[in-house]
Coordinates of N, CA, C and O in Angstrom, one line a residue:
X4 N 107.8 82.1 120.5 CA 107.3 83.3 120.1 C 105.9 83.5 120.8 O 105.2 82.6 121.1
X5 N 105.6 84.8 121.1 CA 104.4 85.1 121.8 C 103.2 85.0 120.8 O 103.4 85.2 119.6
X6 N 102.1 84.6 121.3 CA 100.9 84.5 120.6 C 99.8 85.4 121.2 O 99.6 85.3 122.4
X7 N 99.1 86.2 120.4 CA 98.1 87.0 120.9 C 96.9 86.2 121.2 O 96.4 85.4 120.3
X8 N 96.4 86.2 122.4 CA 95.2 85.5 122.8 C 93.9 86.3 122.8 O 92.8 85.7 122.8
X9 N 94.0 87.6 122.7 CA 92.9 88.4 122.6 C 93.1 89.5 121.6 O 94.3 89.8 121.2
X10 N 92.1 90.2 121.1 CA 92.2 91.3 120.2 C 91.7 92.5 120.9 O 91.0 92.5 121.9
X11 N 92.2 93.7 120.4 CA 91.8 94.9 121.0 C 90.3 95.2 120.4 O 90.1 95.1 119.2
X12 N 89.4 95.4 121.3 CA 88.0 95.7 120.9 C 87.9 97.1 120.4 O 88.3 98.0 121.0
X13 N 87.3 97.2 119.3 CA 87.0 98.5 118.7 C 85.5 98.6 118.5 O 84.9 97.9 117.7
X14 N 84.9 99.4 119.4 CA 83.4 99.5 119.4 C 82.9 100.4 118.4 O 83.5 101.4 118.0
X15 N 81.6 100.2 118.0 CA 80.9 101.0 117.1 C 80.2 102.1 118.0 O 79.6 101.9 119.0
X16 N 80.4 103.4 117.6 CA 79.8 104.5 118.3 C 78.6 104.9 117.5 O 78.7 105.2 116.3
X17 N 77.4 105.0 118.2 CA 76.2 105.4 117.5 C 76.0 106.9 117.5 O 75.3 107.5 116.7
X18 N 76.7 107.6 118.4 CA 76.5 109.1 118.6 C 77.9 109.7 118.8 O 78.5 109.4 119.9
X19 N 78.4 110.4 117.9 CA 79.8 111.0 118.0 C 79.8 112.2 118.9 O 80.8 112.6 119.4
X20 N 78.6 112.7 119.3 CA 78.5 113.8 120.2 C 78.7 113.3 121.6 O 79.4 113.9 122.5
X21 N 78.1 112.2 121.9 CA 78.2 111.5 123.2 C 78.8 110.1 122.9 O 78.0 109.2 122.7
X22 N 80.1 109.9 122.7 CA 80.6 108.7 122.2 C 80.6 107.6 123.3 O 81.6 107.1 123.8
X23 N 79.4 107.1 123.6 CA 79.3 105.9 124.5 C 79.3 104.7 123.6 O 78.5 104.5 122.8
X24 N 80.3 103.9 123.9 CA 80.5 102.7 123.0 C 79.3 101.8 123.2 O 78.8 101.5 124.3
X25 N 78.8 101.3 122.1 CA 77.8 100.3 122.1 C 78.4 98.9 122.2 O 78.8 98.3 121.2
X26 N 78.5 98.4 123.4 CA 79.2 97.1 123.7 C 78.7 95.9 122.9 O 79.4 95.0 122.6
X27 N 77.4 96.0 122.4 CA 76.9 94.9 121.7 C 77.3 94.9 120.3 O 77.0 93.9 119.6
X28 N 78.0 95.9 119.8 CA 78.3 95.9 118.4 C 79.8 96.3 118.1 O 80.0 97.2 117.4
X29 N 80.7 95.5 118.7 CA 82.1 95.9 118.3 C 82.4 95.4 116.9 O 81.8 94.6 116.3
X30 N 83.4 96.1 116.3 CA 83.9 95.6 115.0 C 84.5 94.2 115.1 O 85.2 93.9 116.1
X31 N 84.3 93.4 114.1 CA 84.9 92.1 114.1 C 86.3 92.3 113.5 O 86.5 92.7 112.4
X32 N 87.4 91.9 114.3 CA 88.7 92.0 113.7 C 89.0 91.0 112.6 O 88.6 89.8 112.8
X33 N 89.6 91.4 111.6 CA 89.9 90.5 110.5 C 91.4 90.6 110.3 O 92.0 91.7 110.5
X34 N 92.0 89.5 109.9 CA 93.5 89.5 109.6 C 93.7 88.9 108.3 O 92.9 88.1 107.7
X35 N 94.8 89.2 107.7 CA 95.2 88.7 106.4 C 95.6 87.3 106.4 O 96.1 86.8 107.5
X36 N 95.4 86.5 105.4 CA 95.8 85.2 105.3 C 97.3 85.1 105.2 O 97.9 86.1 104.7
X37 N 97.9 84.1 105.8 CA 99.4 84.0 105.8 C 99.8 82.7 105.1 O 99.1 81.8 105.0
X38 N 101.1 82.7 104.6 CA 101.7 81.6 104.0 C 102.3 80.6 105.0 O 102.2 80.9 106.2
X39 N 103.0 79.6 104.5 CA 103.6 78.6 105.4 C 104.6 79.2 106.3 O 104.9 78.7 107.4
X40 N 105.2 80.4 105.9 CA 106.2 81.0 106.7 C 105.6 82.0 107.7 O 106.4 82.7 108.5
X41 N 104.3 82.2 107.7 CA 103.7 83.2 108.6 C 103.6 84.6 108.0 O 103.2 85.5 108.8
X42 N 103.9 84.8 106.8 CA 103.9 86.1 106.2 C 102.6 86.3 105.4 O 102.1 85.4 104.7
X43 N 102.1 87.5 105.4 CA 100.8 87.8 104.8 C 101.0 87.6 103.2 O 102.0 87.9 102.7
X44 N 99.9 87.1 102.7 CA 99.9 86.8 101.2 C 99.3 88.0 100.4 O 99.4 88.0 99.2
X45 N 98.5 88.9 101.1 CA 97.8 89.9 100.4 C 98.8 91.0 100.0 O 99.8 91.2 100.6
X46 N 98.4 91.8 98.9 CA 99.1 92.9 98.5 C 100.3 92.6 97.6 O 100.6 91.5 97.2
X47 N 101.1 93.7 97.4 CA 102.4 93.6 96.6 C 103.4 93.0 97.6 O 103.8 93.6 98.6
X48 N 104.0 91.9 97.2 CA 105.0 91.2 98.0 C 106.4 91.6 97.5 O 106.9 91.0 96.6
X49 N 106.9 92.6 98.2 CA 108.3 93.0 97.9 C 109.3 91.8 98.3 O 108.9 90.9 99.0
X50 N 110.5 91.9 97.8 CA 111.4 90.8 98.1 C 111.6 90.4 99.6 O 111.7 89.2 99.9
X51 N 111.5 91.3 100.5 CA 111.6 90.9 101.9 C 110.5 89.9 102.3 O 110.7 89.1 103.2
X52 N 109.3 90.0 101.7 CA 108.2 89.2 102.1 C 108.1 88.0 101.1 O 107.8 86.9 101.5
X53 N 108.4 88.2 99.8 CA 108.3 87.2 98.8 C 109.5 86.2 99.0 O 109.3 85.0 98.6
X54 N 110.6 86.6 99.5 CA 111.8 85.7 99.7 C 112.2 86.0 101.2 O 113.3 86.5 101.4
X55 N 111.4 85.5 102.1 CA 111.6 85.9 103.5 C 112.8 85.1 104.2 O 113.1 83.9 103.7
X56 N 113.3 85.7 105.2 CA 114.3 84.9 106.0 C 113.7 84.8 107.4 O 114.4 84.3 108.3
X57 N 112.4 85.1 107.6 CA 111.7 84.9 108.8 C 110.3 85.4 108.6 O 109.9 85.8 107.5
X58 N 109.6 85.5 109.7 CA 108.2 85.9 109.7 C 108.1 87.4 110.2 O 108.7 87.7 111.2
X59 N 107.5 88.2 109.4 CA 107.3 89.6 109.7 C 105.8 89.8 110.1 O 104.9 89.4 109.4
X60 N 105.6 90.5 111.2 CA 104.2 90.8 111.6 C 104.1 92.3 111.8 O 105.0 93.0 112.1
X61 N 102.9 92.8 111.7 CA 102.6 94.2 111.9 C 102.1 94.4 113.3 O 101.6 95.5 113.7
X62 N 102.3 93.4 114.2 CA 101.8 93.6 115.6 C 102.9 93.0 116.5 O 103.8 92.3 116.1
X63 N 102.7 93.2 117.8 CA 103.6 92.7 118.8 C 102.8 92.7 120.1 O 101.7 93.3 120.2
X64 N 103.3 92.1 121.1 CA 102.7 92.2 122.5 C 103.5 93.0 123.4 O 104.7 93.0 123.4
X65 N 102.8 93.8 124.2 CA 103.5 94.6 125.2 C 104.1 93.7 126.3 O 103.6 92.6 126.6
X66 N 105.2 94.2 126.9 CA 105.8 93.6 128.1 C 105.8 94.7 129.2 O 105.7 95.9 128.9
X67 N 105.9 94.2 130.4 CA 106.0 95.2 131.5 C 107.1 96.2 131.3 O 108.1 95.9 130.6
X68 N 106.9 97.5 131.6 CA 105.9 98.0 132.5 C 104.6 98.4 131.8 O 103.7 98.9 132.5
X69 N 104.4 98.1 130.6 CA 103.1 98.3 129.9 C 102.2 97.2 130.2 O 102.6 96.2 130.8
X70 N 101.0 97.2 129.8 CA 100.0 96.1 130.1 C 100.5 94.8 129.4 O 100.3 94.6 128.2
X71 N 101.1 94.0 130.2 CA 101.6 92.7 129.8 C 100.6 91.9 128.9 O 99.5 91.7 129.3
X72 N 101.1 91.5 127.7 CA 100.3 90.6 126.9 C 99.2 91.4 126.0 O 98.6 90.7 125.1
X73 N 99.1 92.7 126.2 CA 98.1 93.4 125.4 C 98.8 93.7 124.0 O 100.0 93.7 123.9
X74 N 97.9 93.8 123.0 CA 98.4 94.0 121.6 C 99.0 95.4 121.6 O 98.4 96.4 122.0
X75 N 100.2 95.5 121.0 CA 100.9 96.8 120.8 C 100.7 97.1 119.3 O 101.0 96.4 118.4
X76 N 100.1 98.3 119.1 CA 99.7 98.6 117.7 C 100.7 99.4 116.9 O 100.4 99.8 115.8
X77 N 101.9 99.7 117.5 CA 102.8 100.5 116.7 C 104.1 99.8 116.4 O 105.0 100.3 115.7
X78 N 104.3 98.6 117.0 CA 105.6 97.9 116.8 C 105.3 96.5 116.2 O 104.5 95.7 116.8
X79 N 106.0 96.2 115.2 CA 105.8 94.8 114.6 C 106.9 93.9 115.2 O 107.6 94.2 116.1
X80 N 106.9 92.7 114.7 CA 107.8 91.6 115.1 C 108.5 91.0 113.9 O 108.0 91.0 112.8
X81 N 109.7 90.5 114.2 CA 110.4 89.6 113.2 C 110.9 88.4 114.0 O 111.5 88.5 115.0
X82 N 110.5 87.2 113.4 CA 110.9 86.0 114.0 C 111.7 85.2 112.9 O 111.1 84.7 112.0
X83 N 113.0 85.1 113.1 CA 113.8 84.5 112.0 C 113.5 83.0 111.8 O 113.1 82.3 112.8
X84 N 113.7 82.5 110.6 CA 113.5 81.1 110.3 C 114.8 80.3 110.9 O 115.9 80.9 110.9
X85 N 114.6 79.1 111.2 CA 115.8 78.2 111.5 C 116.6 78.1 110.3 O 116.1 78.2 109.1
X86 N 117.9 77.9 110.4 CA 118.8 77.8 109.3 C 118.7 76.4 108.6 O 118.7 76.4 107.4
X87 N 118.5 75.4 109.4 CA 118.4 74.0 108.8 C 117.2 73.3 109.2 O 116.5 73.7 110.2
X88 N 116.8 72.3 108.5 CA 115.7 71.4 108.8 C 115.9 70.8 110.2 O 114.9 70.8 111.0
X89 N 117.1 70.4 110.5 CA 117.3 69.7 111.8 C 117.1 70.7 113.0 O 116.5 70.4 114.0
X90 N 117.5 72.0 112.8 CA 117.3 73.0 113.8 C 115.8 73.3 114.0 O 115.3 73.4 115.1
X91 N 115.1 73.4 112.8 CA 113.7 73.6 112.9 C 113.0 72.5 113.6 O 112.1 72.8 114.4
X92 N 113.3 71.3 113.3 CA 112.7 70.1 113.9 C 112.9 70.1 115.4 O 112.0 69.9 116.2
X93 N 114.2 70.4 115.8 CA 114.5 70.4 117.2 C 113.8 71.4 118.0 O 113.4 71.2 119.2
X94 N 113.5 72.6 117.4 CA 112.7 73.6 118.0 C 111.2 73.4 118.0 O 110.5 74.2 118.6
X95 N 110.8 72.5 117.1 CA 109.3 72.3 116.9 C 108.7 73.4 116.1 O 107.5 73.7 116.3
X96 N 109.5 74.1 115.3 CA 109.0 75.2 114.5 C 108.3 74.7 113.2 O 108.9 74.0 112.4
X97 N 107.0 75.0 113.0 CA 106.3 74.5 111.9 C 106.7 75.2 110.6 O 106.4 74.7 109.5
X98 N 107.3 76.3 110.7 CA 107.7 77.1 109.5 C 108.9 76.4 108.8 O 109.7 75.8 109.4
X99 N 109.0 76.6 107.5 CA 110.2 76.0 106.8 C 111.5 76.7 107.2 O 111.5 77.9 107.6
X100 N 112.6 75.9 107.1 CA 113.9 76.5 107.4 C 114.4 77.2 106.1 O 113.9 77.0 105.0
X101 N 115.5 78.0 106.3 CA 116.2 78.6 105.1 C 116.7 77.5 104.2 O 116.6 77.6 103.0
X102 N 117.2 76.5 104.8 CA 117.8 75.3 103.9 C 116.7 74.7 103.1 O 116.9 74.5 101.9
X103 N 115.5 74.5 103.6 CA 114.4 73.9 102.9 C 113.9 74.9 101.8 O 113.4 74.5 100.8
X104 N 113.9 76.2 102.1 CA 113.4 77.2 101.2 C 114.3 77.4 100.0 O 113.9 77.6 98.9
X105 N 115.6 77.6 100.3 CA 116.6 78.1 99.3 C 117.8 77.2 99.1 O 118.5 77.5 98.1
X106 N 118.0 76.2 99.9 CA 119.2 75.4 99.8 C 120.4 76.0 100.4 O 121.0 75.4 101.4
X107 N 120.8 77.1 99.9 CA 122.0 77.8 100.4 C 121.9 79.3 100.0 O 120.9 79.7 99.5
X108 N 123.0 80.0 100.3 CA 123.0 81.5 100.1 C 122.8 81.8 98.6 O 122.0 82.7 98.3
X109 N 123.4 81.0 97.7 CA 123.3 81.3 96.3 C 121.8 81.1 95.9 O 121.3 81.8 95.0
X110 N 121.2 80.1 96.4 CA 119.8 79.9 96.1 C 118.9 81.0 96.6 O 117.9 81.4 95.9
X111 N 119.2 81.5 97.7 CA 118.5 82.7 98.3 C 118.7 83.9 97.3 O 117.7 84.5 97.0
X112 N 119.9 84.1 96.9 CA 120.2 85.3 96.0 C 119.4 85.1 94.7 O 118.8 86.1 94.2
X113 N 119.4 83.9 94.2 CA 118.7 83.6 92.9 C 117.2 83.9 93.0 O 116.6 84.5 92.1
X114 N 116.6 83.6 94.2 CA 115.2 83.9 94.4 C 114.9 85.4 94.5 O 114.0 85.9 93.9
X115 N 115.8 86.1 95.2 CA 115.6 87.5 95.3 C 115.8 88.2 93.9 O 115.0 89.0 93.5
X116 N 116.7 87.7 93.1 CA 116.9 88.2 91.7 C 115.6 88.0 90.9 O 115.2 88.9 90.2
X117 N 115.1 86.8 91.0 CA 113.9 86.4 90.2 C 112.7 87.3 90.6 O 111.9 87.8 89.8
X118 N 112.4 87.4 91.9 CA 111.3 88.2 92.4 C 111.5 89.6 92.0 O 110.5 90.3 91.6
X119 N 112.7 90.2 92.2 CA 112.9 91.6 91.9 C 112.7 91.8 90.4 O 112.1 92.8 90.0
X120 N 113.2 90.9 89.5 CA 113.0 91.1 88.1 C 111.5 91.0 87.7 O 111.0 91.8 86.9
X121 N 110.7 90.1 88.4 CA 109.3 90.1 88.1 C 108.6 91.4 88.5 O 107.8 91.9 87.8
X122 N 108.9 91.9 89.7 CA 108.3 93.1 90.1 C 108.7 94.3 89.2 O 107.8 95.2 89.0
X123 N 109.9 94.3 88.7 CA 110.3 95.4 87.7 C 109.5 95.3 86.5 O 108.9 96.2 85.9
X124 N 109.4 94.0 85.9 CA 108.6 93.8 84.7 C 107.1 94.2 84.9 O 106.5 94.7 84.0
X125 N 106.6 94.0 86.1 CA 105.2 94.4 86.4 C 105.0 95.8 86.7 O 103.9 96.3 87.0
X126 N 106.2 96.6 86.7 CA 106.2 98.0 87.0 C 105.7 98.3 88.4 O 105.1 99.3 88.7
X127 N 106.1 97.4 89.3 CA 105.8 97.6 90.8 C 107.0 97.9 91.6 O 106.9 98.2 92.8
X128 N 108.2 97.9 90.9 CA 109.5 98.2 91.6 C 110.4 98.8 90.6 O 110.5 98.4 89.4
X129 N 111.1 99.9 91.0 CA 112.1 100.5 90.1 C 113.3 99.6 90.0 O 113.7 99.0 91.0
X130 N 114.0 99.7 88.9 CA 115.2 98.9 88.7 C 116.2 99.2 89.8 O 116.9 98.4 90.3
X131 N 116.4 100.5 90.1 CA 117.4 100.9 91.1 C 117.1 100.3 92.4 O 118.0 99.9 93.2
X132 N 115.8 100.2 92.8 CA 115.4 99.5 94.0 C 115.6 98.0 94.0 O 116.1 97.4 94.9
X133 N 115.3 97.4 92.8 CA 115.6 96.0 92.6 C 117.1 95.7 92.8 O 117.5 94.7 93.5
X134 N 117.9 96.6 92.2 CA 119.4 96.4 92.4 C 119.8 96.4 93.8 O 120.7 95.7 94.2
X135 N 119.2 97.3 94.6 CA 119.5 97.4 96.0 C 119.1 96.1 96.8 O 119.9 95.7 97.6
X136 N 118.0 95.6 96.5 CA 117.5 94.3 97.1 C 118.5 93.2 96.8 O 118.9 92.4 97.6
X137 N 118.9 93.1 95.5 CA 119.8 92.1 95.1 C 121.2 92.3 95.7 O 121.8 91.3 96.2
X138 N 121.7 93.5 95.8 CA 123.0 93.7 96.4 C 123.0 93.3 97.9 O 123.9 92.7 98.4
X139 N 121.9 93.7 98.5 CA 121.8 93.4 100.0 C 121.7 91.8 100.1 O 122.4 91.3 101.0
X140 N 121.0 91.1 99.3 CA 120.9 89.7 99.3 C 122.3 89.0 99.1 O 122.7 88.1 99.8
X141 N 123.1 89.6 98.2 CA 124.4 89.1 98.0 C 125.4 89.3 99.2 O 126.2 88.5 99.5
X142 N 125.2 90.5 99.8 CA 126.1 91.0 100.8 C 125.7 90.3 102.2 O 126.6 90.1 103.0
X143 N 124.5 90.0 102.4 CA 124.0 89.6 103.7 C 123.6 88.1 103.6 O 122.6 87.8 102.9
X144 N 124.3 87.2 104.3 CA 124.1 85.8 104.2 C 123.2 85.3 105.4 O 123.7 85.2 106.5
X145 N 121.9 85.1 105.2 CA 121.1 84.7 106.3 C 121.4 83.3 106.8 O 121.0 82.9 107.9
X146 N 122.2 82.5 106.1 CA 122.7 81.2 106.5 C 123.8 81.3 107.5 O 124.2 80.3 108.2
X147 N 124.4 82.5 107.6 CA 125.5 82.7 108.6 C 126.8 82.1 108.3 O 127.7 82.1 109.2
X148 N 127.0 81.6 107.1 CA 128.3 81.0 106.8 C 129.1 81.8 105.8 O 128.6 82.7 105.2

């Protein structure tokens, strides 16, 4: 997976009539803390993030013909988890595998059901939306079997 080596500089403008960037005072970029799977921990964690099948990011890197390696601010990334611990170890992936997280497809569905139920109880998710998350989890097997 690609790793961003630089950040887009956002300079502070002292005069909006003549917006000459003051190079000595760019904004300091801050990023959210991430969990062991590489997903952000801040905010309301809907089932896709609370019970992930991979890492979701809000950023990506451009490829040619665009400026290669520059941060792309409109397209995110998805990097799936390995299915098994053996596959993860062989790839040198530090993130947990689906097998380590959920055991099997039924374990994955149980986690989605639990997270969806908690979000409904907390009034952060409508029951009809929770039902859709659960149905999708039952129908889509990230383990591939």
